[in-house]
Tab-separated table of C-alpha atoms and ligand atoms in Angstrom:
chain	number	residue	atom	x	y	z
A	121	THR	CA	-21.521	-11.879	-11.068
A	122	LYS	CA	-18.769	-9.567	-10.415
A	123	VAL	CA	-17.179	-9.052	-6.811
A	124	PRO	CA	-17.321	-5.295	-6.058
A	125	VAL	CA	-13.911	-3.659	-5.377
A	126	ILE	CA	-13.227	-0.113	-3.883
A	127	THR	CA	-9.853	0.935	-4.787
A	128	ILE	CA	-8.041	3.629	-2.579
A	129	ASP	CA	-4.773	4.912	-4.299
A	130	GLY	CA	-2.642	7.776	-3.062
A	131	PRO	CA	0.879	8.597	-1.910
A	132	SER	CA	2.192	7.583	1.484
A	133	GLY	CA	1.044	9.046	4.660
A	134	ALA	CA	-2.437	10.191	3.104
A	135	GLY	CA	-4.195	7.834	5.507
A	136	LYS	CA	-4.956	5.086	2.922
A	137	GLY	CA	-4.031	2.119	5.348
A	138	THR	CA	-6.273	3.437	8.266
A	139	VAL	CA	-9.160	4.456	6.146
A	140	SER	CA	-9.108	1.153	3.811
A	141	ARG	CA	-9.029	-1.067	6.834
A	142	ALA	CA	-12.017	0.782	8.470
A	143	LEU	CA	-14.023	0.743	5.508
A	144	ALA	CA	-13.279	-3.096	4.979
A	145	LYS	CA	-14.428	-3.708	8.658
A	146	LYS	CA	-17.486	-1.649	8.288
A	147	LEU	CA	-18.540	-3.428	5.131
A	148	GLY	CA	-17.335	-6.772	6.175
A	149	TRP	CA	-15.187	-7.030	3.044
A	150	HIS	CA	-11.503	-8.509	2.399
A	151	PHE	CA	-8.825	-5.920	2.499
A	152	LEU	CA	-5.739	-5.839	0.433
A	153	ASP	CA	-2.573	-3.968	1.481
A	154	SER	CA	-0.707	-4.154	-1.592
A	155	GLY	CA	2.174	-2.062	-0.237
A	156	ALA	CA	2.681	-4.780	2.262
A	157	ILE	CA	3.235	-7.252	-0.572
A	158	TYR	CA	5.925	-4.932	-2.074
A	159	ARG	CA	7.504	-4.506	1.283
A	160	SER	CA	7.408	-8.244	2.030
A	161	LEU	CA	9.295	-8.729	-1.403
A	162	ALA	CA	11.819	-6.283	-0.079
A	163	VAL	CA	12.285	-8.258	3.148
A	164	ALA	CA	12.617	-11.455	1.128
A	165	VAL	CA	15.200	-10.063	-1.219
A	166	THR	CA	17.158	-8.595	1.680
A	167	GLN	CA	17.048	-11.822	3.687
A	168	ALA	CA	18.208	-13.764	0.602
A	169	ALA	CA	21.228	-11.244	0.178
A	170	ILE	CA	20.163	-10.363	-3.386
A	171	ASP	CA	20.986	-7.234	-5.030
A	172	PRO	CA	17.739	-5.182	-5.393
A	173	GLN	CA	18.928	-4.018	-8.711
A	174	ASP	CA	19.344	-7.720	-10.138
A	175	ILE	CA	15.769	-7.717	-11.419
A	176	ASP	CA	15.909	-11.525	-12.515
A	177	ALA	CA	16.725	-12.658	-9.113
A	178	VAL	CA	14.018	-10.225	-7.586
A	179	VAL	CA	11.340	-11.800	-9.861
A	180	ARG	CA	12.512	-15.308	-8.926
A	181	VAL	CA	12.115	-14.447	-5.178
A	182	ALA	CA	8.543	-12.788	-6.056
A	183	GLU	CA	7.306	-15.766	-7.829
A	184	SER	CA	8.652	-18.336	-5.086
A	185	MET	CA	7.858	-16.356	-1.928
A	186	ASP	CA	5.488	-18.116	0.466
A	187	LEU	CA	3.410	-15.014	1.924
A	188	ARG	CA	0.467	-15.444	4.221
A	189	PHE	CA	-1.951	-13.012	5.731
A	190	GLU	CA	-3.771	-13.164	8.733
A	191	ALA	CA	-6.805	-10.678	8.919
A	192	ASN	CA	-6.176	-10.038	12.600
A	193	ASP	CA	-6.466	-6.619	14.142
A	194	PRO	CA	-3.616	-5.604	13.622
A	195	PRO	CA	-3.315	-7.760	10.603
A	196	ARG	CA	-0.254	-9.932	10.472
A	197	ILE	CA	1.838	-11.086	7.691
A	198	PHE	CA	4.071	-14.134	7.267
A	199	LEU	CA	6.907	-14.841	4.942
A	200	GLY	CA	7.784	-18.581	4.840
A	201	GLY	CA	6.310	-18.910	8.176
A	202	GLN	CA	8.182	-16.079	9.847
A	203	ASP	CA	6.199	-13.138	11.262
A	204	ILE	CA	7.382	-10.189	9.497
A	205	SER	CA	4.623	-7.720	10.466
A	206	HIS	CA	6.891	-5.335	12.432
A	207	LYS	CA	9.864	-5.823	9.965
A	208	ILE	CA	7.820	-4.223	6.960
A	209	GLN	CA	7.070	-1.080	8.653
A	210	THR	CA	10.213	0.777	8.619
A	211	GLU	CA	10.907	3.463	6.177
A	212	ASP	CA	13.971	1.700	4.856
A	213	CYS	CA	11.935	-1.275	3.952
A	214	GLY	CA	9.459	1.142	2.231
A	215	SER	CA	12.264	2.641	0.370
A	216	THR	CA	13.661	-0.790	-0.840
A	217	ALA	CA	10.014	-1.626	-1.729
A	218	SER	CA	9.812	1.482	-4.044
A	219	LYS	CA	13.057	0.662	-5.693
A	220	ILE	CA	12.188	-2.809	-6.689
A	221	ALA	CA	8.625	-1.789	-7.371
A	222	ALA	CA	9.804	0.385	-10.219
A	223	HIS	CA	10.412	-2.720	-12.426
A	224	GLY	CA	7.757	-3.896	-14.709
A	225	PRO	CA	8.506	-7.606	-14.344
A	226	VAL	CA	8.524	-7.314	-10.710
A	227	ARG	CA	4.907	-5.814	-10.774
A	228	GLN	CA	3.862	-8.480	-13.211
A	229	ALA	CA	5.141	-11.325	-10.800
A	230	LEU	CA	2.914	-9.768	-7.978
A	231	LEU	CA	-0.078	-9.066	-10.122
A	232	GLN	CA	-2.012	-12.333	-9.577
A	233	LYS	CA	-1.126	-12.438	-5.922
A	234	GLN	CA	-3.160	-9.029	-5.676
A	235	ARG	CA	-6.107	-10.058	-7.775
A	236	ASP	CA	-6.462	-13.196	-5.636
A	237	PHE	CA	-7.736	-10.972	-2.850
A	238	GLN	CA	-11.020	-10.257	-5.005
A	239	ARG	CA	-13.484	-12.550	-3.199
A	240	GLU	CA	-16.995	-12.452	-2.176
A	241	PRO	CA	-18.477	-10.483	-0.622
A	242	GLY	CA	-16.084	-7.698	-1.716
A	243	LEU	CA	-12.713	-6.055	-1.398
A	244	VAL	CA	-11.075	-2.806	-0.441
A	245	ALA	CA	-7.827	-2.410	-1.998
A	246	ASP	CA	-5.111	0.078	-0.851
A	247	GLY	CA	-2.014	0.987	-3.005
A	248	ARG	CA	-0.614	3.101	-5.876
A	249	ASP	CA	-1.887	1.440	-9.109
A	250	MET	CA	-5.221	-0.528	-7.582
A	251	GLY	CA	-7.580	1.615	-9.762
A	252	THR	CA	-5.340	1.980	-12.732
A	253	VAL	CA	-3.700	-1.481	-13.322
A	254	VAL	CA	-4.715	-4.073	-10.645
A	255	PHE	CA	-8.499	-3.595	-10.739
A	256	PRO	CA	-9.327	-1.260	-13.468
A	257	ASP	CA	-13.009	-2.235	-13.493
A	258	ALA	CA	-13.311	-1.559	-9.879
A	259	SER	CA	-16.873	-0.366	-8.773
A	260	TYR	CA	-15.396	2.645	-6.920
A	261	LYS	CA	-12.144	4.580	-7.247
A	262	ILE	CA	-10.914	6.927	-4.697
A	263	PHE	CA	-7.682	8.903	-4.707
A	264	LEU	CA	-6.648	10.081	-1.295
A	265	THR	CA	-3.998	12.494	-0.794
A	266	ALA	CA	-2.826	15.299	1.684
A	267	SER	CA	-0.147	17.961	1.674
A	268	ALA	CA	3.367	16.772	1.883
A	269	GLU	CA	4.097	18.217	5.352
A	270	VAL	CA	0.881	16.587	6.813
A	271	ARG	CA	1.744	13.447	5.345
A	272	ALA	CA	5.284	13.431	6.747
A	273	LYS	CA	4.035	14.420	10.338
A	274	ARG	CA	1.482	11.461	10.064
A	275	ARG	CA	4.053	8.912	9.258
A	276	HIS	CA	6.374	10.342	11.817
A	277	LYS	CA	3.652	9.913	14.590
A	278	GLN	CA	2.814	6.436	13.407
A	279	LEU	CA	6.519	5.196	13.228
A	280	LYS	CA	7.186	6.922	16.839
A	281	GLU	CA	4.138	5.207	18.286
A	282	LYS	CA	5.459	1.975	17.046
A	283	GLY	CA	8.673	2.712	18.929
A	284	ALA	CA	10.737	3.462	16.040
A	285	ASP	CA	13.642	6.287	16.414
A	286	VAL	CA	12.823	8.589	13.545
A	287	ASN	CA	13.970	12.044	12.850
A	288	LEU	CA	11.154	14.325	11.111
A	289	ASP	CA	13.488	15.984	8.665
A	290	ARG	CA	15.034	12.866	7.394
A	291	LEU	CA	11.712	11.080	7.095
A	292	THR	CA	10.341	14.077	5.222
A	293	LYS	CA	13.262	13.717	2.779
A	294	GLU	CA	12.839	9.978	2.414
A	295	ILE	CA	9.039	10.109	1.872
A	296	GLU	CA	9.354	12.865	-0.713
A	297	GLU	CA	12.089	10.714	-2.632
A	298	ARG	CA	9.882	7.481	-2.477
A	299	ASP	CA	6.818	9.556	-3.571
A	300	ARG	CA	8.804	11.000	-6.577
A	301	ARG	CA	9.964	7.594	-7.534
A	302	ASP	CA	6.453	6.138	-7.531
A	303	LYS	CA	5.074	9.068	-9.544
A	304	GLU	CA	7.965	9.404	-12.111
A	305	ARG	CA	8.345	5.514	-12.820
A	306	ALA	CA	7.242	4.259	-16.287
A	307	GLU	CA	5.590	1.145	-14.888
A	308	ALA	CA	2.137	1.800	-13.206
A	309	PRO	CA	3.032	5.263	-11.804
A	310	LEU	CA	0.932	6.641	-8.921
A	311	THR	CA	-1.522	8.845	-10.593
A	312	VAL	CA	-5.230	9.706	-10.268
A	313	PRO	CA	-7.310	6.799	-12.052
A	314	ASP	CA	-9.881	7.838	-14.531
A	315	GLY	CA	-13.150	8.272	-12.746
A	316	ALA	CA	-11.580	8.514	-9.342
A	317	VAL	CA	-12.916	10.777	-6.661
A	318	LEU	CA	-10.335	12.859	-5.142
A	319	ILE	CA	-10.208	13.371	-1.443
A	320	ASP	CA	-7.555	15.668	0.225
A	321	SER	CA	-7.314	14.547	4.024
A	322	SER	CA	-4.917	17.344	5.128
A	323	ASP	CA	-7.563	19.085	7.085
A	324	LEU	CA	-9.906	16.133	7.835
A	325	THR	CA	-10.028	13.589	10.528
A	326	ILE	CA	-10.026	9.671	9.725
A	327	ASP	CA	-13.583	9.600	10.565
A	328	GLN	CA	-14.515	12.466	8.372
A	329	VAL	CA	-12.607	10.697	5.520
A	330	ILE	CA	-14.280	7.467	6.146
A	331	ALA	CA	-17.670	9.083	6.175
A	332	ARG	CA	-16.905	10.795	2.698
A	333	CYS	CA	-15.874	7.222	1.386
A	334	LEU	CA	-19.149	5.723	2.623
A	335	ASP	CA	-20.980	8.689	0.883
A	336	ILE	CA	-19.275	7.869	-2.343
A	337	ILE	CA	-20.102	4.283	-2.235
A	338	GLY	CA	-23.472	5.381	-1.297
A	339	GLY	CA	-26.198	3.285	0.199
A	340	ARG	CA	-24.092	0.129	1.007
B	12	C5P	O1	1.850	1.733	0.569
B	12	C5P	P1	3.231	1.481	1.147
B	12	C5P	O2	3.940	2.674	1.673
B	12	C5P	O3	3.351	0.378	2.131
B	12	C5P	O4	3.962	0.995	-0.122
B	12	C5P	C1	5.480	0.773	-0.195
B	12	C5P	C2	5.950	1.059	-1.654
B	12	C5P	O5	5.598	-0.035	-2.425
B	12	C5P	C3	5.366	2.357	-2.196
B	12	C5P	O6	6.353	3.297	-1.892
B	12	C5P	C4	5.444	1.840	-3.724
B	12	C5P	O7	6.819	1.880	-4.427
B	12	C5P	C5	5.167	0.435	-3.708
B	12	C5P	N1	3.955	0.014	-4.116
B	12	C5P	C6	3.569	-0.046	-5.528
B	12	C5P	N2	2.276	-0.461	-5.694
B	12	C5P	C7	1.474	-0.531	-5.031
B	12	C5P	C8	1.604	-0.442	-3.439
B	12	C5P	C9	2.827	-0.213	-3.115
B	12	C5P	O8	4.366	0.248	-6.228
B	12	C5P	N3	0.184	-0.823	-5.379
């Protein structure tokens, strides 16, 4: 029998992370933060002093990197034994991640690592291409979005709470640039998957979004 998957795709700052984690917890299912895998690769590439444009070298790092996830609250992520949970949260890291994520061979190298998360009793998968490429047969597909202004403000608040020194105007520009790159790339661009339910979280609380998701997957 097939292990059920709920995919949650959308641009940055739409609330995907918080909502997916909460859903996974509620259902007792596994959780895949696919963005964290791309971000970890960005850290690995930076630490190895590799040029992010050197795609062959980036692919080699992707194939050999030793990533471990700990499903704590908050979840932790280890690269070769080093805790990089904090390192992957900066917008700089997100930006490098989105540059290397534009390349097909890089995405290919990370595909199986993501599919390995599909285990009993189920999986909630958060990303950009979860419903289109990684889990096209997912039981439920959600596309979570919000206005650009709301998303930038949320990311700003989130980063500030984590103690980062961030400027809202600069962050807004960086996020817009990253979203544009994610939407316009040729490989697995950010798009609404066929059959996905669209949720605009601009005027909703996290709890309202979670309630709507639970409605969609109904009766579980
Ligand atoms: O979701 P998060 O902001 O952590 O993702 C960081 C970057 O990783 C995204 O901007 C995107 O370029 C890339 N990514 C991707 N495919 C995914 C998840 C993330 O290309 N499934």
